[in-house]
Short mmCIF file of C-alpha atoms in Angstrom, two decimals:
data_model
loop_
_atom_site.label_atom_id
_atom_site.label_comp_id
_atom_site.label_asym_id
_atom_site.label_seq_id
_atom_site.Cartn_x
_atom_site.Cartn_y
_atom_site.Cartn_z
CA UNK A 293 200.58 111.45 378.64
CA UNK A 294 198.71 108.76 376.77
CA UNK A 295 197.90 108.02 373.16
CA UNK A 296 194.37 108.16 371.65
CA UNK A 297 194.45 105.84 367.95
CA UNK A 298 191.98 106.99 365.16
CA UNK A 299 190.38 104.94 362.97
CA UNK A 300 189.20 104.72 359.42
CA UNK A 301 185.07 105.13 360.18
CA UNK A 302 182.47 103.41 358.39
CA UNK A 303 182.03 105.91 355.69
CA UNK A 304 178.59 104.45 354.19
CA UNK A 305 176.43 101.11 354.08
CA UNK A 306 177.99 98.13 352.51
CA UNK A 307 181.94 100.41 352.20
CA UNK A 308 184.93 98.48 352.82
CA UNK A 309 187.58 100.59 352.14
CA UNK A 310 188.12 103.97 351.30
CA UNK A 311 190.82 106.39 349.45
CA UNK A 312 192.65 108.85 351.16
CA UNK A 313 192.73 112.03 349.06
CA UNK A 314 194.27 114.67 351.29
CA UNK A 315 195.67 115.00 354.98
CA UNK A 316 194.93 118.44 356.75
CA UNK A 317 198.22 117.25 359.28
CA UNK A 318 201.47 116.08 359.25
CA UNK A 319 203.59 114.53 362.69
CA UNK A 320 203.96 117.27 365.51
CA UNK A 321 201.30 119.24 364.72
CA UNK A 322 198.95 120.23 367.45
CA UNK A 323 195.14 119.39 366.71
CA UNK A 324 191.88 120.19 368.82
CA UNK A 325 188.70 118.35 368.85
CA UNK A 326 186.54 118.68 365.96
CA UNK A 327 189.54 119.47 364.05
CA UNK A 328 189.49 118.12 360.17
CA UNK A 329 192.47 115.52 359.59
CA UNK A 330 192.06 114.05 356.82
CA UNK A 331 189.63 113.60 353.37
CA UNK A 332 188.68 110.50 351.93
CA UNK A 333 186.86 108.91 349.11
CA UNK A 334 184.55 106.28 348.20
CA UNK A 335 182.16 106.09 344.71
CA UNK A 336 182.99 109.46 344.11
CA UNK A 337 181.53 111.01 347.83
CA UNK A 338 184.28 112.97 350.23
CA UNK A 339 184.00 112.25 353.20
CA UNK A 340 185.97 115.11 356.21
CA UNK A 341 187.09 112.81 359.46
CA UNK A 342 188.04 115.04 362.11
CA UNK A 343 189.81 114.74 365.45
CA UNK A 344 187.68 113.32 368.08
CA UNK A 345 190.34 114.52 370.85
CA UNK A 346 192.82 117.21 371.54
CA UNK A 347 196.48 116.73 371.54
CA UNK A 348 199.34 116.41 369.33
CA UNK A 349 199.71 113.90 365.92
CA UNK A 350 202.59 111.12 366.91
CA UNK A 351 201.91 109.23 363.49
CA UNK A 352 199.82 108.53 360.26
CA UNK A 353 198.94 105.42 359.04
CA UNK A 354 199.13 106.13 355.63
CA UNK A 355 200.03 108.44 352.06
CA UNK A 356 197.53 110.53 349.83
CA UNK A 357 196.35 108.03 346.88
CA UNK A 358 196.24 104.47 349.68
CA UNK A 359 193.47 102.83 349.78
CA UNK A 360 192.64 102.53 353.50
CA UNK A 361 189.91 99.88 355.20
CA UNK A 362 187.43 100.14 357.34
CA UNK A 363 188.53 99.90 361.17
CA UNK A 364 192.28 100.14 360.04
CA UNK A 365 194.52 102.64 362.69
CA UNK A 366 194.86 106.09 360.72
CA UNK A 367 196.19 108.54 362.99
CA UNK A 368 197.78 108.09 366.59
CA UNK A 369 197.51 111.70 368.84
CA UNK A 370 199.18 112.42 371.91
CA UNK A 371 196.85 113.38 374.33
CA UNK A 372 196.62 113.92 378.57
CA UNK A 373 195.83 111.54 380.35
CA UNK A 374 196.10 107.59 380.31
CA UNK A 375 194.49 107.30 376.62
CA UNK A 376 193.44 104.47 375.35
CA UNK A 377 193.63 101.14 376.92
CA UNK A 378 194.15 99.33 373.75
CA UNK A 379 197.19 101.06 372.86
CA UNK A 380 199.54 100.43 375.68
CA UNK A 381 202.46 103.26 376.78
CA UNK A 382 205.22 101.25 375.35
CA UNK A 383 203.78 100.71 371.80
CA UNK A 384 205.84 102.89 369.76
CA UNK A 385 204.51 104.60 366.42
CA UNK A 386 207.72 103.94 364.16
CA UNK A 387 206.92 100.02 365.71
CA UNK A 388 203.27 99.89 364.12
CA UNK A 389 203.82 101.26 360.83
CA UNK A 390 204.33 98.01 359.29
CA UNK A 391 200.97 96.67 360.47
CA UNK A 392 199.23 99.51 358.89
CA UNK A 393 196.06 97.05 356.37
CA UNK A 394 196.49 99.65 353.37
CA UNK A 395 196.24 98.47 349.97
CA UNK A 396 198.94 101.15 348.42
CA UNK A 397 197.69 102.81 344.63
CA UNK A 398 200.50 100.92 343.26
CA UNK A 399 201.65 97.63 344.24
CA UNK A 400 204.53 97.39 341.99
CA UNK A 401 206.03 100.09 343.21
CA UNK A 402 206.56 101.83 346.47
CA UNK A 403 204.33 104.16 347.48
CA UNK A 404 205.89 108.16 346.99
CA UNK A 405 205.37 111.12 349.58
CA UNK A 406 203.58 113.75 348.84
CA UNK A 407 205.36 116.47 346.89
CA UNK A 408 205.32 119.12 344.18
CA UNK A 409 205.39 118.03 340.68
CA UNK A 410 208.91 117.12 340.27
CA UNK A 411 210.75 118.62 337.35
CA UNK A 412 213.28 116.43 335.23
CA UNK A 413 216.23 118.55 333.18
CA UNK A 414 216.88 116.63 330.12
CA UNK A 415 219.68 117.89 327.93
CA UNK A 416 219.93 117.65 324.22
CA UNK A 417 222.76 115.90 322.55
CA UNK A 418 225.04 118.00 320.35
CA UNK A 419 223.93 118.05 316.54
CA UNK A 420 226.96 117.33 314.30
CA UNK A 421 229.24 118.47 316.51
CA UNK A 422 228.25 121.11 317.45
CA UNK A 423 225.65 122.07 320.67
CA UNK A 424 221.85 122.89 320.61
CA UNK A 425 221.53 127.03 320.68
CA UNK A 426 220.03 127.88 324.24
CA UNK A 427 222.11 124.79 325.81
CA UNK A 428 223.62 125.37 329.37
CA UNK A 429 226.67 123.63 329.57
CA UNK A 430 229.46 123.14 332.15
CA UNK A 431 232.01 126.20 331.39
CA UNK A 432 234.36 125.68 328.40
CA UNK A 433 237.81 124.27 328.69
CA UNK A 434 239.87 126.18 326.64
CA UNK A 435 243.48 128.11 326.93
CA UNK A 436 243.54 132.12 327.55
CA UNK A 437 244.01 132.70 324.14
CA UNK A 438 241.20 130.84 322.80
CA UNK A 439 239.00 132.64 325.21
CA UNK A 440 240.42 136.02 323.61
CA UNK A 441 240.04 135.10 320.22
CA UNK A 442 236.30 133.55 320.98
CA UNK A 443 235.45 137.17 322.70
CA UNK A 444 236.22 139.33 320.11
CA UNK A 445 234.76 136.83 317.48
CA UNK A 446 231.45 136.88 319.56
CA UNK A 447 231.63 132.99 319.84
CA UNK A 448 230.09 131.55 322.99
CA UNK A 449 232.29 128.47 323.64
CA UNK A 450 229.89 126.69 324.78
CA UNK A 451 228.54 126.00 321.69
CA UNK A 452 231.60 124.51 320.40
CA UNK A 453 232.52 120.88 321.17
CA UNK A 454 236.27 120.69 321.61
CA UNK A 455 238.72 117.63 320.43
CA UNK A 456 241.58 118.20 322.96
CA UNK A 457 242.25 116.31 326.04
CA UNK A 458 239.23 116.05 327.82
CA UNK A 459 237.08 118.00 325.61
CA UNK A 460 239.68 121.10 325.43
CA UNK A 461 238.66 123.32 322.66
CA UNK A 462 241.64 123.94 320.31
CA UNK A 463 242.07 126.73 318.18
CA UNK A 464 241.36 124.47 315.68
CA UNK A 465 237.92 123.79 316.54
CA UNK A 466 237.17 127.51 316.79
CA UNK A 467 238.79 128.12 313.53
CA UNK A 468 235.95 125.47 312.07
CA UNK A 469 233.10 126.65 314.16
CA UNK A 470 233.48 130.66 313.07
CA UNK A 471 233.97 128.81 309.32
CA UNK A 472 231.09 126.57 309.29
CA UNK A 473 228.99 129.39 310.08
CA UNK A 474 227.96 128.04 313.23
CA UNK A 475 227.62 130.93 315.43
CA UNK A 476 224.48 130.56 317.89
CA UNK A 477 221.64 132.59 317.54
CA UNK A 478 220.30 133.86 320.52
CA UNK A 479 216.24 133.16 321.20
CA UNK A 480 214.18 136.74 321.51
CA UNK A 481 213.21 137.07 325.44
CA UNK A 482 210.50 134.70 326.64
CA UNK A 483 211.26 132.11 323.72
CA UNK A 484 213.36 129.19 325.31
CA UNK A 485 213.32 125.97 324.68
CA UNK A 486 212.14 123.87 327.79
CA UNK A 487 212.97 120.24 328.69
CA UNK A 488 210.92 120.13 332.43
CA UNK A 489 208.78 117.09 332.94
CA UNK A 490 205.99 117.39 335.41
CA UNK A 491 204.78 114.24 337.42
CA UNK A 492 201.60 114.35 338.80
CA UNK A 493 200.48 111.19 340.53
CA UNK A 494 196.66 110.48 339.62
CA UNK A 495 194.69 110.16 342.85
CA UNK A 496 191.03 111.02 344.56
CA UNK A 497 188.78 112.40 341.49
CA UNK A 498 190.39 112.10 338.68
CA UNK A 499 191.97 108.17 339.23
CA UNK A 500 187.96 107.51 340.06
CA UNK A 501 186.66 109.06 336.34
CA UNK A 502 189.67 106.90 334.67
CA UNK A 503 188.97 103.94 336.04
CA UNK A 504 185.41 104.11 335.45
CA UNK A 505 186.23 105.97 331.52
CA UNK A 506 188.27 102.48 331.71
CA UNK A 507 185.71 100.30 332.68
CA UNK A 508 182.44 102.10 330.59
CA UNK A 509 184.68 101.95 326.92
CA UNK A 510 186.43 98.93 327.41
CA UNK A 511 183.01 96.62 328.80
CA UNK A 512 180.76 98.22 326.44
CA UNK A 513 180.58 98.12 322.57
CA UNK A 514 179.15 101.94 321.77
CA UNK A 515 176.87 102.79 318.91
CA UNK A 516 176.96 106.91 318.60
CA UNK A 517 174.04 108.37 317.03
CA UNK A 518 173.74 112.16 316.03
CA UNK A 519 170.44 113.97 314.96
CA UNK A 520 169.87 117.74 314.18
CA UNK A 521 167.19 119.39 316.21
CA UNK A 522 165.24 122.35 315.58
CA UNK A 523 164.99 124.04 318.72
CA UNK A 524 163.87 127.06 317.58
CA UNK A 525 160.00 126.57 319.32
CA UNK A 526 161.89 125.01 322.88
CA UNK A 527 164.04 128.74 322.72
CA UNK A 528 160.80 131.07 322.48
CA UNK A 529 158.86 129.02 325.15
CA UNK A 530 162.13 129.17 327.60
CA UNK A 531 161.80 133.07 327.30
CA UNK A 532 158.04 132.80 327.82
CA UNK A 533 158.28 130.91 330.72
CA UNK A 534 161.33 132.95 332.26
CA UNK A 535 159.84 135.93 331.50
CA UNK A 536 156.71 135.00 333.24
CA UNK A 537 158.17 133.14 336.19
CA UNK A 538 157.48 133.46 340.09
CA UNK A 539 160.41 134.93 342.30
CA UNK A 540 160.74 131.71 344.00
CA UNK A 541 161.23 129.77 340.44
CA UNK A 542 164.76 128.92 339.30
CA UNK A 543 165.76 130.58 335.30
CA UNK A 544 165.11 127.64 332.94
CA UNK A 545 167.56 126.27 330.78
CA UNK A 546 167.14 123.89 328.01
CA UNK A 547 168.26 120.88 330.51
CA UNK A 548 164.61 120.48 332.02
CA UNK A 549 163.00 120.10 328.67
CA UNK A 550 165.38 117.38 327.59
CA UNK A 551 164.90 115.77 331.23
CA UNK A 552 160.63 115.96 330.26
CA UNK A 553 161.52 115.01 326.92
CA UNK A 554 163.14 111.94 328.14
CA UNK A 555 161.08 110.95 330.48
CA UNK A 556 158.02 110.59 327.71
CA UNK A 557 160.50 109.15 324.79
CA UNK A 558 161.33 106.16 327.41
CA UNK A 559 157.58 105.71 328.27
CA UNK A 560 157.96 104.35 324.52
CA UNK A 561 161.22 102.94 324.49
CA UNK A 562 161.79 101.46 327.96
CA UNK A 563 164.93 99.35 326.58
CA UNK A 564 167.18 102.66 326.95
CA UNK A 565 166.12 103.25 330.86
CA UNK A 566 167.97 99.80 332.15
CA UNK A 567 171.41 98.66 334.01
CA UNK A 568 173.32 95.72 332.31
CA UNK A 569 174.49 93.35 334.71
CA UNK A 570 176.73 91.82 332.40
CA UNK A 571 178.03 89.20 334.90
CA UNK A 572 175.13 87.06 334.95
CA UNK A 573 173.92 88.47 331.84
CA UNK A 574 170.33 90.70 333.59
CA UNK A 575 169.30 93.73 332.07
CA UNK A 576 167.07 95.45 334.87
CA UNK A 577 164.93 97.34 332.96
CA UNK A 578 163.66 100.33 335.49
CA UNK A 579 160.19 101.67 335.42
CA UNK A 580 161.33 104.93 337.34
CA UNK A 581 163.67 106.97 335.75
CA UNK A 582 166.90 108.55 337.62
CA UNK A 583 168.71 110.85 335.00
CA UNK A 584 172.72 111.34 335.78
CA UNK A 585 173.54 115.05 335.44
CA UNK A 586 177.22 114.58 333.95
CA UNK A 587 178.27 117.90 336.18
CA UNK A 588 181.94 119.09 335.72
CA UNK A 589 183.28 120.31 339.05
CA UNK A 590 186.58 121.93 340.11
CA UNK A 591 187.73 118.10 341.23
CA UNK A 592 186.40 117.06 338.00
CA UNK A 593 183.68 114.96 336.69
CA UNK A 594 180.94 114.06 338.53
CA UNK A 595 177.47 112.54 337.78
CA UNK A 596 174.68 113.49 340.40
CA UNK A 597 171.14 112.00 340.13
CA UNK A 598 168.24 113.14 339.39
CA UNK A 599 165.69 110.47 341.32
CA UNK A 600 162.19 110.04 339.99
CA UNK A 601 162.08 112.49 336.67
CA UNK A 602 158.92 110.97 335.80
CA UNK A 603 157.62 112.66 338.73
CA UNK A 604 158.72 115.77 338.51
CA UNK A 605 157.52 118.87 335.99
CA UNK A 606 159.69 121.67 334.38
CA UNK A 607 159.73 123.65 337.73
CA UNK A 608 160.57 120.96 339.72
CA UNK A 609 163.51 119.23 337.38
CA UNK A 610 164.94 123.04 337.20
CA UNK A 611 165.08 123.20 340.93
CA UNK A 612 166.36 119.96 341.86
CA UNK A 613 168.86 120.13 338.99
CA UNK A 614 170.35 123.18 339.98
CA UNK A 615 170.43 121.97 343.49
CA UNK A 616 172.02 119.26 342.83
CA UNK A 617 175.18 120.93 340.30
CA UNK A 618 175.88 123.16 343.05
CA UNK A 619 176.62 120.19 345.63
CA UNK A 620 178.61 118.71 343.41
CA UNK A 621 180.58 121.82 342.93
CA UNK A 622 181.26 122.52 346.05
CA UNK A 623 181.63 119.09 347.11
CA UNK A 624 178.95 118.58 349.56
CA UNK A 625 177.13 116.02 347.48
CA UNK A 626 176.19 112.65 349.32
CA UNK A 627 176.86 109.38 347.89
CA UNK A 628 173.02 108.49 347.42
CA UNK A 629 173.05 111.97 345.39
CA UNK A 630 175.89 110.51 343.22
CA UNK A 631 174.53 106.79 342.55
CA UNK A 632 172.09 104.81 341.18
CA UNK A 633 171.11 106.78 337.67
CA UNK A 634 169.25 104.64 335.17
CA UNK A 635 170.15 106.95 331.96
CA UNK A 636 172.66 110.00 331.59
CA UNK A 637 172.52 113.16 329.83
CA UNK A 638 175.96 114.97 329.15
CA UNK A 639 176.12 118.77 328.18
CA UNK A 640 179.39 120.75 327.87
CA UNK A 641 176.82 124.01 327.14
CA UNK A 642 178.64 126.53 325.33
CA UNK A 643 181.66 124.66 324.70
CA UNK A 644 179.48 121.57 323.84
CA UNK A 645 181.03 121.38 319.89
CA UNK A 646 178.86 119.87 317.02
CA UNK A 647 179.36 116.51 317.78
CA UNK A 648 180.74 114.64 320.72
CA UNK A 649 180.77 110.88 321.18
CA UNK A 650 179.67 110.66 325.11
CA UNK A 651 181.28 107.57 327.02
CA UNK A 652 178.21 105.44 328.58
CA UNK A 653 177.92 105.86 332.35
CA UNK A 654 178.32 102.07 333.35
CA UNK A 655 176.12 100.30 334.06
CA UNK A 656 173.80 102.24 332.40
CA UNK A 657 172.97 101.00 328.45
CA UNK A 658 172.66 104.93 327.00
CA UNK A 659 173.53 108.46 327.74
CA UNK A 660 172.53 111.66 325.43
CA UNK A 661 174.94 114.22 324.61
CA UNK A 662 173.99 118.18 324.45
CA UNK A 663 175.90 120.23 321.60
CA UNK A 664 175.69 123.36 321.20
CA UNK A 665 173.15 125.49 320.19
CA UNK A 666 172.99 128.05 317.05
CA UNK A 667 171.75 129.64 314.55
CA UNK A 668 171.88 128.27 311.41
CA UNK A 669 169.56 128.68 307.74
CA UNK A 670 167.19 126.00 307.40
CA UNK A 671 165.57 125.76 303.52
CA UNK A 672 161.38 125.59 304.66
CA UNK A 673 160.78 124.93 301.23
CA UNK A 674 160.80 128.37 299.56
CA UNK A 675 163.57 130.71 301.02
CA UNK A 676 166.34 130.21 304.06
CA UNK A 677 165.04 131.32 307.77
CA UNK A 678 167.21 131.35 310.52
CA UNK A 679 166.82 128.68 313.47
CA UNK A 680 168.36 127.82 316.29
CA UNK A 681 170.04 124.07 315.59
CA UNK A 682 171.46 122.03 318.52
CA UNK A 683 172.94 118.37 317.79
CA UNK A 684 172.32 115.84 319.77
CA UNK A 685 175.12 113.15 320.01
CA UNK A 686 174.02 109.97 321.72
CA UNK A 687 175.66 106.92 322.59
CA UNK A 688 174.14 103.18 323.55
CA UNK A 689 175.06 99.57 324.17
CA UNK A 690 175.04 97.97 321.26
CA UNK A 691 175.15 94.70 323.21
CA UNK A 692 171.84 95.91 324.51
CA UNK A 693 170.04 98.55 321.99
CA UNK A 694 170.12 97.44 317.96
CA UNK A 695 170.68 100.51 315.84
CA UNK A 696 167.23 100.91 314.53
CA UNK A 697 165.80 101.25 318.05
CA UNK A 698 168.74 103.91 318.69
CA UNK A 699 167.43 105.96 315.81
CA UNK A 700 163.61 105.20 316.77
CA UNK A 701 164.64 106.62 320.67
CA UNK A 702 166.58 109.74 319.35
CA UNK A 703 163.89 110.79 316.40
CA UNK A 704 161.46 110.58 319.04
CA UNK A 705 163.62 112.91 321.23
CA UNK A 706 163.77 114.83 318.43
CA UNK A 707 159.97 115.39 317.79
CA UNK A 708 159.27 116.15 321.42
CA UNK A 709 162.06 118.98 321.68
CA UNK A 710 160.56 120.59 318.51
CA UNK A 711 156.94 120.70 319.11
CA UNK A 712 157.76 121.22 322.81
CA UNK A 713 153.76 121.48 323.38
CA UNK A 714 153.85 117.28 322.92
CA UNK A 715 156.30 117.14 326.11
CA UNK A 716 153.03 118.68 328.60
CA UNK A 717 150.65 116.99 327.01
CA UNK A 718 149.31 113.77 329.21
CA UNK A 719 150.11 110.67 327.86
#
């Protein structure tokens, strides 16, 4: 028998290190070739690594939430034959866990196994003297008698807090309890009081969207600006359009007309479509413009990109948008697919509120929030119609974009999305 050592692959161009998010094996299972063994993560992409051999898993090099590098031994298999040359017979596992190069989640601290939320019971002190109602306590010390008497009185003793040796409830104390009043009162079924702490340790997904939430709010001073818009003439086109569409053309939503709406309001007000290297102090101002699709996902948040907007028409924004949502949802995204947006738009549809105050993808120097859309009575001057109003909430660097040009960028928006005709007319 030999061993055959697996290590972390280069998992994309210019990648270090990467963060292990899940393990498909644990030591002494049996894996074949091709088999997945673990999930990692780097700038938001998941990357599967299977098993190059088959055999059986002697070791692994390290925990869910570790931050592995490049090259660095992750899994050591039993396999037939001689192995590898590089790992000679003698070399035991338990020996080379120490020289695993993994930079744990949390260096204060050592790192935890992987395990169910853990619960912690916390008990509430007794209130004057006498116990909370619903507390489970050790059972009562108390003579025969005082049991007796507490039985027919319909006193749980539990409740009371004795003043004998070693907490020995006297008749004395039950003679105060039953005259106090004190009696518990039982909580109806299904109404208990609970005291269970769940800890979940933050890792893959969600400990990437806080540290970039981090990074975007506390790097960049945001200026939210909200505008009604009339959307009223965007609504009847959509159902001309879908109504009229070919059987190879996706169902529009209002997304693609915000995307073509944004792609002519930055032909006016380039400043919005940049990157802020705030390091050496560079905006890169981008003629092409990549729109971030904030998507939410069953891992959570994710942000893929929309390359080349300026290029594309209703149709084409439609199908590459919803192209794009469903590889993020079911995680098959690349990492190009999830990088290198020049300007984000944010939409919780339905749910999306009145106003939200969107957190700026960084780099990126603005992103425009979607509320949601109803209908509301507008005054046109000589009786209330109905139309269908949909904020939009946008936020922008203000280290970058002065208010005035904010409001210049979202009235322009504005005007686009409610004379719709302006957004296919050529510049």
């Amino acid at each position: 028998m030999g061993e055959f050592v697996i290590k972390m692959p280069d998992v994309g161009e210019g990648v270090a290190e990467a963060e292990l998010v899940e393990w498909h094996v644990k030591p002494g299972d049996p894996v074949r070739e091709d088999m997945v063994l673990a999930a990692v993560m780097t700038d938001k992409a998941t990357v599967e690594i299977p098993s190059p051999v088959t055999g059986t898993v002697l070791w692994l090099g390290a925990e869910v939430g570790d931050t592995v590098a490049v090259k660095a031994p992750l899994v050591r298999i039993e396999i037939s034959g001689e192995g590898e040359a590089a790992a000679p017979a003698d070399d035991k596992p338990a020996a080379k866990a120490e020289e695993k190069p993994v930079v744990k989640a949390e260096a204060s601290a050592p790192v935890a196994k992987p395990a169910q939320p853990a619960k912690v019971e916390v008990k509430a002190p007794a209130v004057n003297g006498v116990h909370q109602p619903g507390e489970r306590l050790e059972k009562a010390l108390a003579s025969p008698a005082v049991r007796l008497r507490a039985k027919e009185s319909g006193v749980d003793l539990r409740q009371v807090t004795g003043t004998g040796p070693a907490g020995r409830i006297t008749h004395d104390d039950l003679d105060q309890f039953i005259a106090r009043g004190a009696q518990p009162v039982l909580a109806p079924a299904g109404l208990q009081r609970k005291t269970a702490v769940d800890e979940i340790k933050v890792t893959g997904l969600r400990r990437r969207i806080a540290e970039k939430m981090s990074l975007s709010t506390s790097r960049i001073p945001h200026i939210t600006y909200v505008e009604e818009v009339d959307m009223t003439a965007v609504e009847e086109l959509r159902a001309t359009m879908n109504r009229d569409r070919k059987p190879d053309q996706p169902k529009l939503t209002i997304l693609p007309y915000l995307m073509r709406a944004l792609v002519r309001t930055i032909a006016e007000q380039p400043a919005v479509n940049a990157i802020f290297d705030d390091g050496p102090g560079i905006i890169h101002r981008h003629h092409a413009v990549h729109i971030g699709i904030a998507t939410q996902t069953p891992a959570g948040l994710t942000v893929p990109v929309v390359r080349h907007a300026e290029a594309r028409g209703i149709w084409d924004c439609a199908n590459e948008l919803n192209r794009l949502a469903e590889a993020a949802r079911t995680g098959t995204a690349t990492r190009d697919e999830l990088t290198g947006s020049t300007i984000t738009i944010s939409s919780l549809g339905a749910l999306g509120g009145i106003v939200s105050t969107p957190v700026i993808n960084h780099p990126e120097v603005a992103i425009v929030g979607v509320n949601k859309l109803a209908i509301r009575p507008v005054w046109d001057g000589t009786q209330f119609v109905p139309r269908k109003i949909m904020n939009l909430s946008s936020s922008f660097d203000h280290r970058v974009i002065d208010g005035w040009d904010a409001a210049v960028f979202v009235q322009r928006l504005k005007t686009l999305l409610e004379t719709p005709a302006l957004i296919f007319v050529e510049a």
